[in-house]
mmCIF file of C-alpha atoms in Angstrom:
data_model
loop_
_atom_site.group_PDB
_atom_site.id
_atom_site.type_symbol
_atom_site.label_atom_id
_atom_site.label_comp_id
_atom_site.label_asym_id
_atom_site.label_seq_id
_atom_site.Cartn_x
_atom_site.Cartn_y
_atom_site.Cartn_z
ATOM 1 C CA MET T 288 144.859 130.146 92.979
ATOM 2 C CA ILE T 289 146.786 128.784 90.166
ATOM 3 C CA VAL T 290 148.731 125.640 91.363
ATOM 4 C CA ASP T 291 150.613 124.537 88.401
ATOM 5 C CA CYS T 292 151.302 125.926 84.593
ATOM 6 C CA ALA T 293 153.272 124.119 82.171
ATOM 7 C CA ILE T 294 153.682 123.581 78.289
ATOM 8 C CA TYR T 295 153.916 120.171 76.997
ATOM 9 C CA ARG T 296 155.591 119.371 73.647
ATOM 10 C CA ASP T 297 155.819 115.748 72.294
ATOM 11 C CA GLY T 298 154.801 114.534 75.594
ATOM 12 C CA HIS T 299 157.188 116.201 77.404
ATOM 13 C CA ARG T 300 157.036 119.165 79.898
ATOM 14 C CA THR T 301 159.488 122.211 78.326
ATOM 15 C CA GLU T 302 160.468 125.257 80.112
ATOM 16 C CA GLY T 303 158.202 128.074 78.957
ATOM 17 C CA PRO T 304 157.058 131.851 80.094
ATOM 18 C CA SER T 305 155.734 132.060 83.896
ATOM 19 C CA ASP T 306 153.062 134.092 82.561
ATOM 20 C CA PHE T 307 150.178 131.789 81.236
ATOM 21 C CA SER T 308 149.319 134.260 78.544
ATOM 22 C CA ASP T 309 152.595 133.996 76.789
ATOM 23 C CA ALA T 310 152.586 130.368 77.231
ATOM 24 C CA LEU T 311 149.325 129.943 75.604
ATOM 25 C CA ALA T 312 150.416 132.105 72.731
ATOM 26 C CA GLN T 313 153.840 130.078 72.725
ATOM 27 C CA ALA T 314 152.297 126.706 72.423
ATOM 28 C CA ARG T 315 149.811 127.738 69.864
ATOM 29 C CA ALA T 316 152.979 128.951 67.871
ATOM 30 C CA GLN T 317 154.799 125.733 67.907
ATOM 31 C CA GLY T 318 151.741 124.096 66.976
ATOM 32 C CA ASP T 319 152.324 120.208 68.413
ATOM 33 C CA ALA T 320 152.295 121.788 71.991
ATOM 34 C CA PHE T 321 149.590 122.598 74.578
ATOM 35 C CA VAL T 322 149.568 124.400 78.074
ATOM 36 C CA TRP T 323 147.947 122.855 81.165
ATOM 37 C CA ILE T 324 146.912 125.100 83.871
ATOM 38 C CA GLY T 325 145.930 123.428 87.341
ATOM 39 C CA VAL T 326 143.429 126.135 89.415
ATOM 40 C CA TYR T 327 142.594 125.292 93.036
ATOM 41 C CA GLU T 328 139.163 127.123 94.260
ATOM 42 C CA PRO T 329 139.843 130.224 92.474
ATOM 43 C CA THR T 330 138.223 133.477 93.254
ATOM 44 C CA GLN T 331 136.170 135.607 90.875
ATOM 45 C CA GLU T 332 138.782 138.164 90.384
ATOM 46 C CA GLU T 333 141.671 135.360 90.033
ATOM 47 C CA PHE T 334 139.901 133.380 87.439
ATOM 48 C CA GLU T 335 138.431 136.405 85.353
ATOM 49 C CA HIS T 336 142.064 137.018 83.753
ATOM 50 C CA ILE T 337 141.979 133.339 82.786
ATOM 51 C CA SER T 338 138.629 133.179 81.322
ATOM 52 C CA ASP T 339 139.426 136.189 79.377
ATOM 53 C CA GLU T 340 142.604 134.943 78.089
ATOM 54 C CA PHE T 341 141.239 131.478 76.823
ATOM 55 C CA GLY T 342 137.880 132.678 76.063
ATOM 56 C CA LEU T 343 135.756 130.578 78.247
ATOM 57 C CA HIS T 344 132.260 130.715 78.030
ATOM 58 C CA VAL T 345 130.444 133.077 80.690
ATOM 59 C CA LEU T 346 128.363 130.029 81.795
ATOM 60 C CA ALA T 347 131.053 127.745 82.255
ATOM 61 C CA VAL T 348 132.872 130.065 84.233
ATOM 62 C CA GLU T 349 130.310 130.907 86.498
ATOM 63 C CA ASP T 350 129.666 126.966 87.418
ATOM 64 C CA ALA T 351 133.684 126.769 87.935
ATOM 65 C CA LEU T 352 133.403 129.360 90.485
ATOM 66 C CA LYS T 353 130.162 128.382 92.053
ATOM 67 C CA ALA T 354 130.902 124.522 92.038
ATOM 68 C CA HIS T 355 128.362 122.206 93.609
ATOM 69 C CA GLN T 356 127.837 121.086 89.977
ATOM 70 C CA ARG T 357 126.540 117.520 88.649
ATOM 71 C CA PRO T 358 128.769 115.729 86.290
ATOM 72 C CA LYS T 359 128.182 116.818 82.679
ATOM 73 C CA LEU T 360 129.405 117.798 79.565
ATOM 74 C CA GLU T 361 129.059 120.988 78.051
ATOM 75 C CA VAL T 362 130.200 121.995 74.183
ATOM 76 C CA TYR T 363 130.746 125.897 73.418
ATOM 77 C CA ASP T 364 132.143 127.477 70.433
ATOM 78 C CA ASP T 365 135.792 127.690 71.839
ATOM 79 C CA SER T 366 135.772 125.151 74.684
ATOM 80 C CA LEU T 367 134.673 122.262 75.655
ATOM 81 C CA PHE T 368 133.560 122.058 79.483
ATOM 82 C CA VAL T 369 133.277 118.756 81.775
ATOM 83 C CA VAL T 370 132.294 118.509 85.450
ATOM 84 C CA LEU T 371 133.527 115.388 87.159
ATOM 85 C CA LYS T 372 132.898 114.611 91.117
ATOM 86 C CA PRO T 373 135.806 112.491 92.379
ATOM 87 C CA VAL T 374 134.705 110.665 95.418
ATOM 88 C CA ALA T 375 136.578 109.110 98.639
ATOM 89 C CA TYR T 376 134.932 106.752 101.502
ATOM 90 C CA ASP T 377 135.756 106.710 105.189
ATOM 91 C CA ALA T 378 135.326 103.273 106.347
ATOM 92 C CA ARG T 379 135.638 104.167 109.809
ATOM 93 C CA ASN T 380 132.817 106.361 110.005
ATOM 94 C CA ASP T 381 130.731 105.220 106.920
ATOM 95 C CA GLU T 382 131.289 108.300 105.101
ATOM 96 C CA VAL T 383 131.079 109.054 101.477
ATOM 97 C CA SER T 384 132.619 112.549 100.677
ATOM 98 C CA SER T 385 132.824 114.329 97.463
ATOM 99 C CA GLY T 386 134.941 116.758 95.568
ATOM 100 C CA GLU T 387 134.698 118.520 92.193
ATOM 101 C CA VAL T 388 136.989 118.369 89.261
ATOM 102 C CA MET T 389 136.463 120.976 86.422
ATOM 103 C CA LEU T 390 138.003 120.999 82.870
ATOM 104 C CA PHE T 391 138.102 123.566 79.949
ATOM 105 C CA LEU T 392 139.396 121.962 76.983
ATOM 106 C CA GLY T 393 140.117 124.101 73.623
ATOM 107 C CA ASP T 394 142.599 125.061 71.178
ATOM 108 C CA SER T 395 146.253 124.118 72.554
ATOM 109 C CA PHE T 396 145.159 124.404 76.428
ATOM 110 C CA VAL T 397 143.379 122.435 78.886
ATOM 111 C CA VAL T 398 142.388 124.308 82.307
ATOM 112 C CA THR T 399 141.491 122.311 85.271
ATOM 113 C CA VAL T 400 139.859 123.755 88.311
ATOM 114 C CA ARG T 401 139.819 121.762 91.758
ATOM 115 C CA HIS T 402 137.090 122.368 94.171
ATOM 116 C CA GLY T 403 137.610 120.307 97.631
ATOM 117 C CA ASP T 404 140.652 118.127 99.020
ATOM 118 C CA ILE T 405 139.542 114.972 96.821
ATOM 119 C CA SER T 406 141.110 115.442 93.801
ATOM 120 C CA PRO T 407 143.036 112.967 91.483
ATOM 121 C CA LEU T 408 144.457 115.573 89.480
ATOM 122 C CA SER T 409 148.187 115.751 90.969
ATOM 123 C CA ALA T 410 148.443 111.809 90.535
ATOM 124 C CA VAL T 411 147.133 112.133 86.957
ATOM 125 C CA ARG T 412 149.737 115.188 85.952
ATOM 126 C CA ARG T 413 152.842 112.533 87.628
ATOM 127 C CA ARG T 414 151.682 110.042 85.634
ATOM 128 C CA LEU T 415 151.268 111.392 82.532
ATOM 129 C CA GLU T 416 154.370 113.016 82.536
ATOM 130 C CA ALA T 417 156.067 109.860 83.354
ATOM 131 C CA GLU T 418 154.267 108.621 80.010
ATOM 132 C CA PRO T 419 155.153 110.907 77.249
ATOM 133 C CA ASP T 420 153.284 108.746 74.737
ATOM 134 C CA MET T 421 150.102 109.039 76.157
ATOM 135 C CA LEU T 422 150.463 112.748 77.335
ATOM 136 C CA LYS T 423 151.971 113.896 73.434
ATOM 137 C CA HIS T 424 147.969 113.387 72.503
ATOM 138 C CA GLY T 425 147.184 116.615 73.944
ATOM 139 C CA PRO T 426 144.648 117.740 76.079
ATOM 140 C CA THR T 427 142.357 114.837 75.139
ATOM 141 C CA SER T 428 144.937 112.386 77.233
ATOM 142 C CA VAL T 429 144.386 114.867 79.954
ATOM 143 C CA LEU T 430 140.775 114.466 79.970
ATOM 144 C CA TYR T 431 140.704 110.745 79.346
ATOM 145 C CA SER T 432 143.234 110.372 82.376
ATOM 146 C CA VAL T 433 141.307 112.232 84.748
ATOM 147 C CA ALA T 434 138.253 110.543 83.860
ATOM 148 C CA ASP T 435 139.669 107.116 83.889
ATOM 149 C CA THR T 436 141.256 107.530 87.244
ATOM 150 C CA THR T 437 138.195 109.043 88.699
ATOM 151 C CA VAL T 438 136.207 106.338 87.463
ATOM 152 C CA ASP T 439 138.520 103.517 88.394
ATOM 153 C CA HIS T 440 138.416 104.941 92.233
ATOM 154 C CA TYR T 441 134.596 104.747 91.782
ATOM 155 C CA LEU T 442 135.104 100.898 91.878
ATOM 156 C CA ASP T 443 137.511 100.802 94.746
ATOM 157 C CA VAL T 444 134.857 102.746 96.405
ATOM 158 C CA ALA T 445 131.894 100.402 95.691
ATOM 159 C CA THR T 446 133.943 97.338 96.911
ATOM 160 C CA GLU T 447 134.642 99.071 100.097
ATOM 161 C CA LEU T 448 130.493 99.833 100.687
ATOM 162 C CA GLN T 449 129.940 96.269 99.481
ATOM 163 C CA ALA T 450 132.272 95.070 102.235
ATOM 164 C CA ASP T 451 130.885 97.354 104.900
ATOM 165 C CA LEU T 452 127.542 96.453 103.766
ATOM 166 C CA GLU T 453 128.194 92.749 104.141
ATOM 167 C CA GLU T 454 129.100 93.789 107.548
ATOM 168 C CA LEU T 455 125.815 95.372 108.448
ATOM 169 C CA GLU T 456 123.854 92.787 106.980
ATOM 170 C CA ALA T 457 125.572 90.335 109.351
ATOM 171 C CA GLU T 458 124.669 92.678 112.383
ATOM 172 C CA VAL T 459 121.062 92.906 111.331
ATOM 173 C CA PHE T 460 120.296 89.290 111.299
ATOM 174 C CA SER T 461 122.465 88.976 114.599
ATOM 175 C CA PRO T 462 120.259 87.651 117.244
ATOM 176 C CA GLU T 463 122.354 89.354 119.831
ATOM 177 C CA SER T 464 122.519 93.059 118.110
ATOM 178 C CA GLY T 465 120.081 92.994 115.496
ATOM 179 C CA GLY T 466 117.329 94.587 117.392
ATOM 180 C CA ALA T 467 119.533 97.423 118.601
ATOM 181 C CA ARG T 468 117.819 100.843 118.293
ATOM 182 C CA SER T 469 120.892 102.317 116.819
ATOM 183 C CA THR T 470 121.003 99.776 113.756
ATOM 184 C CA ALA T 471 118.035 101.417 111.742
ATOM 185 C CA SER T 472 120.123 104.794 111.721
ATOM 186 C CA ARG T 473 123.140 103.220 110.806
ATOM 187 C CA ILE T 474 121.165 101.693 108.033
ATOM 188 C CA TYR T 475 119.733 104.919 106.909
ATOM 189 C CA ARG T 476 122.805 106.590 107.374
ATOM 190 C CA PHE T 477 124.551 104.148 105.025
ATOM 191 C CA LYS T 478 121.294 104.628 102.634
ATOM 192 C CA ARG T 479 122.448 108.352 102.529
ATOM 193 C CA GLN T 480 126.220 107.693 101.494
ATOM 194 C CA ILE T 481 125.055 105.385 98.700
ATOM 195 C CA LEU T 482 122.425 108.469 97.513
ATOM 196 C CA GLU T 483 126.010 110.926 97.764
ATOM 197 C CA PHE T 484 127.526 108.158 95.953
ATOM 198 C CA ARG T 485 125.127 107.833 93.203
ATOM 199 C CA ARG T 486 125.175 111.701 92.594
ATOM 200 C CA ALA T 487 128.756 111.411 91.259
ATOM 201 C CA THR T 488 128.326 108.250 89.389
ATOM 202 C CA GLY T 489 124.749 108.271 87.806
ATOM 203 C CA PRO T 490 124.846 111.564 85.674
ATOM 204 C CA LEU T 491 128.476 110.992 84.593
ATOM 205 C CA ALA T 492 127.040 108.355 82.502
ATOM 206 C CA VAL T 493 125.771 110.610 79.574
ATOM 207 C CA PRO T 494 128.889 112.722 79.321
ATOM 208 C CA VAL T 495 131.064 109.622 78.935
ATOM 209 C CA THR T 496 128.796 107.863 76.640
ATOM 210 C CA ARG T 497 128.886 111.123 74.316
ATOM 211 C CA LEU T 498 132.819 111.128 74.934
ATOM 212 C CA SER T 499 132.981 107.430 73.799
ATOM 213 C CA GLY T 500 130.773 108.449 70.217
ATOM 214 C CA SER T 501 128.502 105.503 70.925
ATOM 215 C CA GLY T 502 124.860 104.955 71.383
ATOM 216 C CA PRO T 503 122.918 107.637 70.334
ATOM 217 C CA PHE T 504 125.656 110.217 70.581
ATOM 218 C CA SER T 505 128.037 108.993 67.956
ATOM 219 C CA THR T 506 129.051 112.541 66.652
ATOM 220 C CA ALA T 507 132.595 113.518 67.488
ATOM 221 C CA VAL T 508 132.958 115.801 70.456
ATOM 222 C CA PRO T 509 134.661 119.143 69.525
ATOM 223 C CA PHE T 510 138.170 119.255 70.877
ATOM 224 C CA VAL T 511 138.475 115.690 71.658
ATOM 225 C CA ALA T 512 140.208 113.385 69.017
ATOM 226 C CA PRO T 513 138.365 110.965 67.679
ATOM 227 C CA THR T 514 141.128 108.103 67.986
ATOM 228 C CA ALA T 515 140.398 108.442 71.893
ATOM 229 C CA GLN T 516 136.747 107.040 71.276
ATOM 230 C CA PRO T 517 137.735 103.381 72.546
ATOM 231 C CA PHE T 518 139.607 104.662 75.585
ATOM 232 C CA PHE T 519 136.232 106.288 76.704
ATOM 233 C CA ARG T 520 134.318 103.330 75.554
ATOM 234 C CA ASP T 521 136.560 101.636 78.399
ATOM 235 C CA VAL T 522 135.652 104.325 80.926
ATOM 236 C CA SER T 523 131.922 104.113 80.032
ATOM 237 C CA ASP T 524 132.182 100.144 80.347
ATOM 238 C CA HIS T 525 134.019 100.809 84.048
ATOM 239 C CA LEU T 526 131.178 103.308 85.061
ATOM 240 C CA THR T 527 128.379 100.846 83.915
ATOM 241 C CA ARG T 528 129.775 98.650 86.341
ATOM 242 C CA VAL T 529 129.885 101.186 89.161
ATOM 243 C CA ASN T 530 126.294 102.528 88.575
ATOM 244 C CA GLU T 531 125.096 98.648 88.324
ATOM 245 C CA SER T 532 127.020 98.270 91.682
ATOM 246 C CA VAL T 533 125.513 101.267 93.174
ATOM 247 C CA GLU T 534 121.851 100.138 92.299
ATOM 248 C CA GLY T 535 122.390 96.797 93.832
ATOM 249 C CA LEU T 536 123.928 98.486 96.807
ATOM 250 C CA ASP T 537 120.699 100.734 97.016
ATOM 251 C CA ARG T 538 118.172 97.729 96.626
ATOM 252 C CA LEU T 539 120.185 95.860 99.244
ATOM 253 C CA VAL T 540 120.149 98.586 101.865
ATOM 254 C CA SER T 541 116.345 98.874 101.301
ATOM 255 C CA ASP T 542 115.762 95.194 101.671
ATOM 256 C CA ILE T 543 118.187 95.306 104.894
ATOM 257 C CA LEU T 544 116.317 97.991 106.328
ATOM 258 C CA SER T 545 112.566 96.479 105.559
ATOM 259 C CA ALA T 546 114.048 93.236 107.298
ATOM 260 C CA HIS T 547 115.177 94.843 110.305
ATOM 261 C CA LEU T 548 111.875 96.872 110.849
ATOM 262 C CA ALA T 549 110.243 93.458 110.334
ATOM 263 C CA GLN T 550 112.454 91.861 112.864
ATOM 264 C CA MET T 551 111.531 94.570 115.236
ATOM 265 C CA SER T 552 108.085 94.190 114.805
ATOM 266 C CA VAL T 553 108.419 90.179 115.345
ATOM 267 C CA ARG T 554 110.252 90.864 118.453
ATOM 268 C CA GLN T 555 107.998 93.680 119.651
ATOM 269 C CA ASN T 556 104.788 90.766 118.927
ATOM 270 C CA ASP T 557 106.694 88.174 120.896
ATOM 271 C CA ASP T 558 107.012 90.706 123.785
ATOM 272 C CA MET T 559 103.486 91.565 123.592
ATOM 273 C CA ARG T 560 102.228 87.804 123.818
ATOM 274 C CA LYS T 561 104.585 87.015 126.722
ATOM 275 C CA ILE T 562 103.222 90.104 128.622
ATOM 276 C CA SER T 563 99.843 88.841 127.437
ATOM 277 C CA ALA T 564 100.494 85.303 128.987
ATOM 278 C CA TRP T 565 101.786 86.648 132.254
ATOM 279 C CA ALA T 566 99.022 88.791 132.401
ATOM 280 C CA ALA T 567 96.347 86.044 132.088
ATOM 281 C CA MET T 568 98.058 84.047 134.357
ATOM 282 C CA ALA T 569 98.055 86.754 136.998
ATOM 283 C CA ALA T 570 94.126 87.284 136.276
ATOM 284 C CA VAL T 571 93.071 83.879 137.495
ATOM 285 C CA PRO T 572 94.303 84.156 141.171
ATOM 286 C CA THR T 573 93.204 87.840 140.969
ATOM 287 C CA MET T 574 89.918 86.722 139.945
ATOM 288 C CA ILE T 575 89.631 84.044 142.366
ATOM 289 C CA ALA T 576 90.829 86.213 145.603
ATOM 290 C CA GLY T 577 88.577 88.761 144.433
ATOM 291 C CA ILE T 578 85.504 86.330 144.825
ATOM 292 C CA GLU T 579 86.316 84.914 147.980
ATOM 293 C CA GLY T 580 87.288 88.275 149.270
ATOM 294 C CA MET T 581 83.734 89.295 149.081
ATOM 295 C CA ASN T 582 82.627 88.035 152.310
ATOM 296 C CA PHE T 583 79.361 87.260 151.801
ATOM 297 C CA VAL T 584 77.129 85.569 154.605
ATOM 298 C CA HIS T 585 76.067 82.631 152.524
ATOM 299 C CA MET T 586 79.307 81.325 151.060
ATOM 300 C CA PRO T 587 79.310 77.886 152.549
ATOM 301 C CA GLU T 588 82.887 77.312 151.486
ATOM 302 C CA LEU T 589 83.917 80.083 153.925
ATOM 303 C CA HIS T 590 83.122 77.659 156.731
ATOM 304 C CA TRP T 591 84.942 74.800 155.439
ATOM 305 C CA ILE T 592 88.015 73.250 157.522
ATOM 306 C CA TRP T 593 89.699 72.749 153.574
ATOM 307 C CA SER T 594 88.261 75.506 151.802
ATOM 308 C CA TYR T 595 91.941 77.735 151.824
ATOM 309 C CA PRO T 596 93.949 74.713 150.885
ATOM 310 C CA ALA T 597 91.444 73.729 148.133
ATOM 311 C CA VAL T 598 91.317 77.566 146.544
ATOM 312 C CA ILE T 599 95.267 77.623 147.020
ATOM 313 C CA ALA T 600 95.496 74.249 145.230
ATOM 314 C CA LEU T 601 92.991 75.432 142.316
ATOM 315 C CA MET T 602 95.057 78.473 141.835
ATOM 316 C CA ALA T 603 98.321 76.211 141.531
ATOM 317 C CA ALA T 604 96.769 73.825 139.175
ATOM 318 C CA LEU T 605 95.335 76.413 137.001
ATOM 319 C CA GLU T 606 98.582 78.639 136.852
ATOM 320 C CA ILE T 607 100.397 75.316 135.601
ATOM 321 C CA LEU T 608 97.846 74.499 133.048
ATOM 322 C CA LEU T 609 97.771 77.980 131.656
ATOM 323 C CA TYR T 610 101.572 78.045 131.980
ATOM 324 C CA ARG T 611 101.951 74.944 130.009
ATOM 325 C CA LEU T 612 99.408 75.870 127.276
ATOM 326 C CA PHE T 613 101.094 79.044 126.702
ATOM 327 C CA LYS T 614 104.813 77.363 126.690
ATOM 328 C CA HIS T 615 103.152 74.732 124.051
ATOM 329 C CA ARG T 616 102.263 77.721 121.942
ATOM 330 C CA GLY T 617 105.300 79.570 121.939
ATOM 331 C CA TRP T 618 104.333 82.483 124.093
ATOM 332 C CA LEU T 619 106.585 81.963 127.060
#
């Protein structure tokens, strides 16, 4: 459904036709205006009229309807298509969730398509309407503001993940709970959340680099003002920080998981040594009792008065000797 449709002229929202077809014609007639249409999870029938009126490419329209796209930038003859994936982090459940924002930029128009509940579009529209100096730059200002807000929130999510990862690290190396069976599953779940975060941040590097006009993509992108390149370079710098942080988090989680598994192995070895030590201590009296209990006729010690106390004393002495030996070696 269409969430909002407005004409912006010289950075200010103006009253215009309620029908977006007439609004687009009016914006193009004025020359210094553009129309911004916001759509939320449109159906094929709802979006068909928009795509026909604005001349959107059929492949981009298909991506906008199906969603589940990677962040990307596609240049078509009559429009520019950009996909962003805003994310949110639920620290209580250690869960990263993502939505999708798609932008079509063209001659005097910008169409934003939102999928999911996570979106910066409402906040961006309100902020831009309060900053006419920014909004007067046209559709480019919308694209920049959405990208900048999305990437800045990536930084916040990365910071929250770092804080929770430090807590998880402290838990792993805690002598009380480091060996808990649930710890390994929590580490694995945390790694899956970082992977979900990386799916949103990693592929976005190339589109932002193209928009910034740096590196191997130095040519200007159609429908984006060349004067906006320094602003997109700032977004690119922030995104680079995010991707470096995500890579560091991923490596640290892998190291924590390896350390946890090593701790579990060490604890199992300690348990096996203790079990082996107690079994060795139990084997000595069992062996002596087994020999003494055979009751052969020609066993002279069976007729000695002190044979029973002597055997008990021997067992006790050997047990004490083995206990001190295992204790000295750290087996008990």
